[in-house]
Tab-separated table of N, CA and C in Angstrom:
chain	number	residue	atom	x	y	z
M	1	UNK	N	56.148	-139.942	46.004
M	1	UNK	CA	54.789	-139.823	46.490
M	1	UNK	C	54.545	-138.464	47.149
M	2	UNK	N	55.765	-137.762	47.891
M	2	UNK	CA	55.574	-136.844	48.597
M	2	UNK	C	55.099	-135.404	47.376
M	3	UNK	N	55.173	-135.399	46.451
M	3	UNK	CA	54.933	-134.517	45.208
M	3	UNK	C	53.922	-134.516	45.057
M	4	UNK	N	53.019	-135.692	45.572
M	4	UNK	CA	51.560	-135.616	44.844
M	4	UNK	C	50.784	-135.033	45.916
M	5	UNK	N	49.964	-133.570	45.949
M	5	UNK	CA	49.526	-133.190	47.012
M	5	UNK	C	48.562	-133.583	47.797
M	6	UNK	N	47.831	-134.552	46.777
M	6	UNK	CA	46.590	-135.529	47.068
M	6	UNK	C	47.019	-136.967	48.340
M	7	UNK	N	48.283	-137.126	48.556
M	7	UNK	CA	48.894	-138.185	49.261
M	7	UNK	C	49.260	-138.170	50.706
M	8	UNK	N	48.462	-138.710	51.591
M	8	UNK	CA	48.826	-138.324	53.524
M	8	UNK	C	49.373	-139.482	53.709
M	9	UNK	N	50.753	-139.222	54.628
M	9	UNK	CA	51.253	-140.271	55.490
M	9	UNK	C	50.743	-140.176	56.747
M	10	UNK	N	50.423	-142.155	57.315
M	10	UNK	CA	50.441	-142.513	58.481
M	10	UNK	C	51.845	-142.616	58.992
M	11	UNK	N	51.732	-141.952	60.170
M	11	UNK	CA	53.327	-142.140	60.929
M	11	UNK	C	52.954	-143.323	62.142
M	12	UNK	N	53.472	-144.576	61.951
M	12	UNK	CA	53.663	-145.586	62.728
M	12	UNK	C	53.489	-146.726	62.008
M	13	UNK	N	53.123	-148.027	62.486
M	13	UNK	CA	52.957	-149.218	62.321
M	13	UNK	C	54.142	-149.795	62.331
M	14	UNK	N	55.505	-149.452	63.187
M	14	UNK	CA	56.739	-149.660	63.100
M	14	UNK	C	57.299	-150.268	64.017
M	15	UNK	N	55.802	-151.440	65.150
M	15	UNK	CA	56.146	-152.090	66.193
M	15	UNK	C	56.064	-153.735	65.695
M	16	UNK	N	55.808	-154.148	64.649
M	16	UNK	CA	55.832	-155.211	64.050
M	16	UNK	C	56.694	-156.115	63.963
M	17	UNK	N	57.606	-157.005	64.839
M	17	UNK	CA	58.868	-157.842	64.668
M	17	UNK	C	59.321	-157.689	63.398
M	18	UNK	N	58.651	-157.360	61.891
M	18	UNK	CA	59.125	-157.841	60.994
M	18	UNK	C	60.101	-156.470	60.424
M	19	UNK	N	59.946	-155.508	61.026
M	19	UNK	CA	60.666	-154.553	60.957
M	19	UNK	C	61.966	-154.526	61.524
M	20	UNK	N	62.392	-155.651	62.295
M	20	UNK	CA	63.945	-155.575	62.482
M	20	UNK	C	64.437	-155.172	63.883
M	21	UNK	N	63.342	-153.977	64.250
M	21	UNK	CA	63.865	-153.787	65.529
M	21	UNK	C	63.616	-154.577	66.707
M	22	UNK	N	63.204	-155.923	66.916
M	22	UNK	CA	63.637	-156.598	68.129
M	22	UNK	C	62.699	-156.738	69.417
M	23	UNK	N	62.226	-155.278	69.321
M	23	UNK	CA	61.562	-155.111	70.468
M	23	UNK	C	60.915	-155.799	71.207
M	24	UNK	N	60.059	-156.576	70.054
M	24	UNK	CA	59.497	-157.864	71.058
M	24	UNK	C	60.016	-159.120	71.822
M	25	UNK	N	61.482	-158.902	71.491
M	25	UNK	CA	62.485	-159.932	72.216
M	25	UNK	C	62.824	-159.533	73.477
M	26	UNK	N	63.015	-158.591	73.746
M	26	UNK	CA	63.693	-157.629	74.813
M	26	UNK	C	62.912	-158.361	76.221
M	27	UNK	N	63.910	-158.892	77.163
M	27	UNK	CA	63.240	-158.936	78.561
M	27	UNK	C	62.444	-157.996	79.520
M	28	UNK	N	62.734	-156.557	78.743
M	28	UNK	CA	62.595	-155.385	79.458
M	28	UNK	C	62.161	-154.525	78.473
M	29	UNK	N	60.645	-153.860	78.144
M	29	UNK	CA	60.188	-153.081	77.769
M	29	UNK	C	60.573	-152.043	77.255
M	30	UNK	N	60.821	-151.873	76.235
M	30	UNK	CA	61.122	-150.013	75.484
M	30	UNK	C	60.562	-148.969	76.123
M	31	UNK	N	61.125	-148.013	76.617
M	31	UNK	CA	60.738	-147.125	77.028
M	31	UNK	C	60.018	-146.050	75.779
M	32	UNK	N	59.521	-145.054	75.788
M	32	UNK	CA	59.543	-144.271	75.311
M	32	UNK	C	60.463	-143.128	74.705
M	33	UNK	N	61.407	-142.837	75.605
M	33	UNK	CA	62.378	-142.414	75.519
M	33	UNK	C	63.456	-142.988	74.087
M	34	UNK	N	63.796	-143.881	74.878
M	34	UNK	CA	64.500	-144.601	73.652
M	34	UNK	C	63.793	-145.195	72.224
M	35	UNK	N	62.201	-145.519	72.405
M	35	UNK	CA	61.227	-145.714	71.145
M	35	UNK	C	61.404	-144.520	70.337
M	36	UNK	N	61.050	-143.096	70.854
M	36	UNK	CA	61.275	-141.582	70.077
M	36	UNK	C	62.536	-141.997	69.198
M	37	UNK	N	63.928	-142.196	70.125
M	37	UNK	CA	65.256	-142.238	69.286
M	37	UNK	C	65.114	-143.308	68.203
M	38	UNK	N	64.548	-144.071	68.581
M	38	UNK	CA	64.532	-145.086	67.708
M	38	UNK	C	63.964	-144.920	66.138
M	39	UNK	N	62.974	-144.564	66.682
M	39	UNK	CA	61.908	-143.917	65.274
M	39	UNK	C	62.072	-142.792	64.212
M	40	UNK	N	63.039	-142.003	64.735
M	40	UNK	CA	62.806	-140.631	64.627
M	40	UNK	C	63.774	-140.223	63.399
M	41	UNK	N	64.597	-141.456	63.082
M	41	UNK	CA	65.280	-140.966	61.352
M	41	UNK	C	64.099	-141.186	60.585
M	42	UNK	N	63.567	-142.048	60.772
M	42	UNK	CA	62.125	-142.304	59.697
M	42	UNK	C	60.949	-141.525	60.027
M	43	UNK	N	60.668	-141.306	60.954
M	43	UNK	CA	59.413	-140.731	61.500
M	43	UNK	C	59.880	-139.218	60.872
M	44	UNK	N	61.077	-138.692	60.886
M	44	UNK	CA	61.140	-137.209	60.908
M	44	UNK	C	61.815	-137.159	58.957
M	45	UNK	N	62.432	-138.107	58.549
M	45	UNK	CA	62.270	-138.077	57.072
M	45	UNK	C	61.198	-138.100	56.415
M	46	UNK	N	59.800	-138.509	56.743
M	46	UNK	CA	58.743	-138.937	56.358
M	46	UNK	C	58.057	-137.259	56.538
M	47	UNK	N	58.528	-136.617	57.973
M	47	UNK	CA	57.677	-135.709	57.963
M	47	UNK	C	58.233	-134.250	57.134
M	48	UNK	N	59.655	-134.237	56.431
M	48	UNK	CA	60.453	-133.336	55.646
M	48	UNK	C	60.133	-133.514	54.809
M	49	UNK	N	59.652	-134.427	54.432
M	49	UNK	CA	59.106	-134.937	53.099
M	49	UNK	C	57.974	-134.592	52.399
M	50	UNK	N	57.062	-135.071	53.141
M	50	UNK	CA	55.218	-134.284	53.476
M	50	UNK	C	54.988	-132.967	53.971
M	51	UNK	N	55.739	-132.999	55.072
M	51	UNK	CA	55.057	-131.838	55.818
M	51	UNK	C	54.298	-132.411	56.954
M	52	UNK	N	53.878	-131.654	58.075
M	52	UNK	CA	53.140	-132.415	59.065
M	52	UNK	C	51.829	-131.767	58.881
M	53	UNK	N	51.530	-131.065	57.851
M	53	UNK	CA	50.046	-130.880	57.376
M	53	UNK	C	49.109	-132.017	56.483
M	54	UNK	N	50.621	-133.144	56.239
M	54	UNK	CA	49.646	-134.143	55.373
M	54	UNK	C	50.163	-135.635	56.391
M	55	UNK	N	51.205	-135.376	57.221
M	55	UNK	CA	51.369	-136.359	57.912
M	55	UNK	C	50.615	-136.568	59.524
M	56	UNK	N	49.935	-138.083	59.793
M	56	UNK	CA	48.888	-138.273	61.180
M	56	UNK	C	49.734	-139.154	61.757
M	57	UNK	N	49.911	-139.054	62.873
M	57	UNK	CA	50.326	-140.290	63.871
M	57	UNK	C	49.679	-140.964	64.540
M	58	UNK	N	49.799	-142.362	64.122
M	58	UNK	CA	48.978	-143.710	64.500
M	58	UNK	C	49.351	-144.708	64.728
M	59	UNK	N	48.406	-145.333	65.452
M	59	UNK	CA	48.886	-146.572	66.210
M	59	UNK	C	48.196	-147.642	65.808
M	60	UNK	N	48.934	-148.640	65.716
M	60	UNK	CA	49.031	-149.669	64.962
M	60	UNK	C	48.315	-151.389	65.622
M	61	UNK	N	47.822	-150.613	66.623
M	61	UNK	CA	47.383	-151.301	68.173
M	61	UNK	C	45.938	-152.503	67.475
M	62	UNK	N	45.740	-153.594	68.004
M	62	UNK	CA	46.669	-154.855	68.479
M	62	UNK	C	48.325	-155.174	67.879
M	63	UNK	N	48.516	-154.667	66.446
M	63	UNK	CA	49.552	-155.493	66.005
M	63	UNK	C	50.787	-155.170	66.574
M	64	UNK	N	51.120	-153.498	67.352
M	64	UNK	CA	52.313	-153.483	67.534
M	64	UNK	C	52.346	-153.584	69.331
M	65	UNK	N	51.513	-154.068	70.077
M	65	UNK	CA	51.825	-154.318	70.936
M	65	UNK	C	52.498	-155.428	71.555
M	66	UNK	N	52.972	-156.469	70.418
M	66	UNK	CA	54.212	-157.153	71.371
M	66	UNK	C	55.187	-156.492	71.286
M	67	UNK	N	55.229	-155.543	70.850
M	67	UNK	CA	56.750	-154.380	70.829
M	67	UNK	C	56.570	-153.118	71.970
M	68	UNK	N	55.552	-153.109	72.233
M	68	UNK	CA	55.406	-151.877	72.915
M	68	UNK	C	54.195	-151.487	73.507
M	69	UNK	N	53.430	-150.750	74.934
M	69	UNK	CA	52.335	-150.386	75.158
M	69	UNK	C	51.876	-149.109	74.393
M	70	UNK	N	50.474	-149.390	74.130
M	70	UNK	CA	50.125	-147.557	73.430
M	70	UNK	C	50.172	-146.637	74.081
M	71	UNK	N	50.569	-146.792	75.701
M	71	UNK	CA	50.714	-145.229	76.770
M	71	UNK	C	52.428	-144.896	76.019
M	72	UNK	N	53.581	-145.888	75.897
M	72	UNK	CA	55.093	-145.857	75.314
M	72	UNK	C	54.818	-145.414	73.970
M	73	UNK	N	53.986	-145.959	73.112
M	73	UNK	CA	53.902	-145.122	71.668
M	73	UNK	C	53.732	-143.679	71.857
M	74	UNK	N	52.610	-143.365	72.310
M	74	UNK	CA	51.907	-142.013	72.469
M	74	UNK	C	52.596	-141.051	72.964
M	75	UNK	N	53.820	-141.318	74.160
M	75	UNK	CA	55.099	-140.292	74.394
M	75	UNK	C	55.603	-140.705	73.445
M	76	UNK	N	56.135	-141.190	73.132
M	76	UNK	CA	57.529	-141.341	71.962
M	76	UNK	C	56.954	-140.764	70.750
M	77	UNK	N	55.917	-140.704	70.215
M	77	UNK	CA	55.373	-139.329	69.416
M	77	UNK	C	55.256	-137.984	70.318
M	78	UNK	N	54.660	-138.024	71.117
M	78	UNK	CA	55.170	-136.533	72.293
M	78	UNK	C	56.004	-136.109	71.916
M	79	UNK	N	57.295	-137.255	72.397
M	79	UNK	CA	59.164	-136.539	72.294
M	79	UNK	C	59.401	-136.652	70.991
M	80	UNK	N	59.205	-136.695	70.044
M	80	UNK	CA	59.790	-137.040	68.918
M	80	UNK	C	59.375	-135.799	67.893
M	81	UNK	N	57.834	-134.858	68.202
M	81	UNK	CA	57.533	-133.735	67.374
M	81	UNK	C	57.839	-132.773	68.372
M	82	UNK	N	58.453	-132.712	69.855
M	82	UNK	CA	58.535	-131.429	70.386
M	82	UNK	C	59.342	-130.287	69.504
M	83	UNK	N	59.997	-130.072	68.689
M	83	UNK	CA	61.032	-130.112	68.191
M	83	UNK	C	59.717	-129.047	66.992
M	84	UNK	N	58.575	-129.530	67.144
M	84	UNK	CA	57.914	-128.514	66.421
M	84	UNK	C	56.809	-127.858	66.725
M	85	UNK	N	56.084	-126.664	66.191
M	85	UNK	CA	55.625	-125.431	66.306
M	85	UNK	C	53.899	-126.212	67.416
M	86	UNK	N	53.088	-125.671	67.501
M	86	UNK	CA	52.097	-125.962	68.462
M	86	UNK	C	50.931	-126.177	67.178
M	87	UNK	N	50.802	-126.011	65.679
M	87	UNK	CA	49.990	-126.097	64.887
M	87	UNK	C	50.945	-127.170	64.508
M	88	UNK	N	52.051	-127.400	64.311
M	88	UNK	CA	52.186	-128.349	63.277
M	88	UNK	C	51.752	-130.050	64.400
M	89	UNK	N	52.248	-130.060	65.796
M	89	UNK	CA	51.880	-131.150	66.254
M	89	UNK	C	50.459	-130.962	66.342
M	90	UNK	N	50.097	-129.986	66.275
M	90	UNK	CA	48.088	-130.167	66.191
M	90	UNK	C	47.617	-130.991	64.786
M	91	UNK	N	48.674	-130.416	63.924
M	91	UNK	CA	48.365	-131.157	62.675
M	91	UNK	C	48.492	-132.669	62.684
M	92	UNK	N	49.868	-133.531	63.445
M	92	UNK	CA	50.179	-134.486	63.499
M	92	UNK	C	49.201	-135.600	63.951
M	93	UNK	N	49.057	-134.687	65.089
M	93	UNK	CA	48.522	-135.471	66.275
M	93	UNK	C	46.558	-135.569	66.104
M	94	UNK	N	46.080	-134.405	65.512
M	94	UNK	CA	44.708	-134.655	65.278
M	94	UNK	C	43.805	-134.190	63.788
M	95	UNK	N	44.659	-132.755	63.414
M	95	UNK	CA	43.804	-131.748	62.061
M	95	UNK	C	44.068	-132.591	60.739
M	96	UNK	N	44.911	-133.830	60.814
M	96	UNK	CA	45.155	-133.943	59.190
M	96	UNK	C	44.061	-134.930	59.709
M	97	UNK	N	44.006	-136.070	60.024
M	97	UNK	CA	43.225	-137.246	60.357
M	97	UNK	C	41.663	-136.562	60.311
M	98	UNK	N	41.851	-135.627	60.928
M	98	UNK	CA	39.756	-135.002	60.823
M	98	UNK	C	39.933	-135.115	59.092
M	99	UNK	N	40.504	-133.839	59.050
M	99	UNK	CA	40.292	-133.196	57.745
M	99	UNK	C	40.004	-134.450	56.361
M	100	UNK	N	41.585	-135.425	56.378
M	100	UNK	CA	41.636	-136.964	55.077
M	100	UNK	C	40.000	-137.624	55.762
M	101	UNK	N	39.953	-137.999	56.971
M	101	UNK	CA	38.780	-138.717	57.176
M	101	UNK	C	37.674	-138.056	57.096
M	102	UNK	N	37.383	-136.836	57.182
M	102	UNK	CA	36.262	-135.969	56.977
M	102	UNK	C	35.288	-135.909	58.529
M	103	UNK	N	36.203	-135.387	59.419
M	103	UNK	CA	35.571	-136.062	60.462
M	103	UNK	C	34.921	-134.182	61.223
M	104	UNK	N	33.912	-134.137	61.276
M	104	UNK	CA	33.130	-132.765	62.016
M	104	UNK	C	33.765	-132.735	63.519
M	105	UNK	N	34.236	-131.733	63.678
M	105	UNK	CA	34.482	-131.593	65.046
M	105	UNK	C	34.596	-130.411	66.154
């Protein structure tokens, strides 16, 4: 899929019990910290793949909040793109989502 230039990944929806990781079992809340580590073989294969000019990060909110609050998502994307340039998390975080949705801003 990543070949076809016409194709944007959403980065998230990965708080869902059915994904394996547990989270919603836990007596004690995921931090952020450890959500970033958690995510971040997939989150950062996804974005080697695409590029973070075609990849948006999103939240998946009502469904992934028995795994996690959206203030814990929203760092754990923080920590998880520091690692890149100040355009490419602009890209992540807001320019691809205008641009695929067509949004004036």
């Amino acid at each position: 899929m990543a070949a076809c230039p016409n194709v944007y990944l959403k980065l998230g929806g990965i708080g869902m019990p059915r994904t394996g990781f547990d989270w919603h079992a836990r007596s004690r809340p995921i931090g952020s910290e450890e959500l970033a580590a958690s995510m971040a073989p997939f989150m950062t294969h996804c974005i080697e793949q695409f590029g973070p000019n075609r990849c948006m990060f999103e939240s998946n909110f009502p469904v992934d909040k028995v795994s996690y609050s959206y203030n814990v998502l929203y760092n754990a994307f923080k920590r998880l793109s520091q690692g890149y340039s100040a355009a490419e998390r602009a890209a992540m975080f807001h320019d691809t989502a205008a641009r695929v949705y067509r949004i004036d801003v």
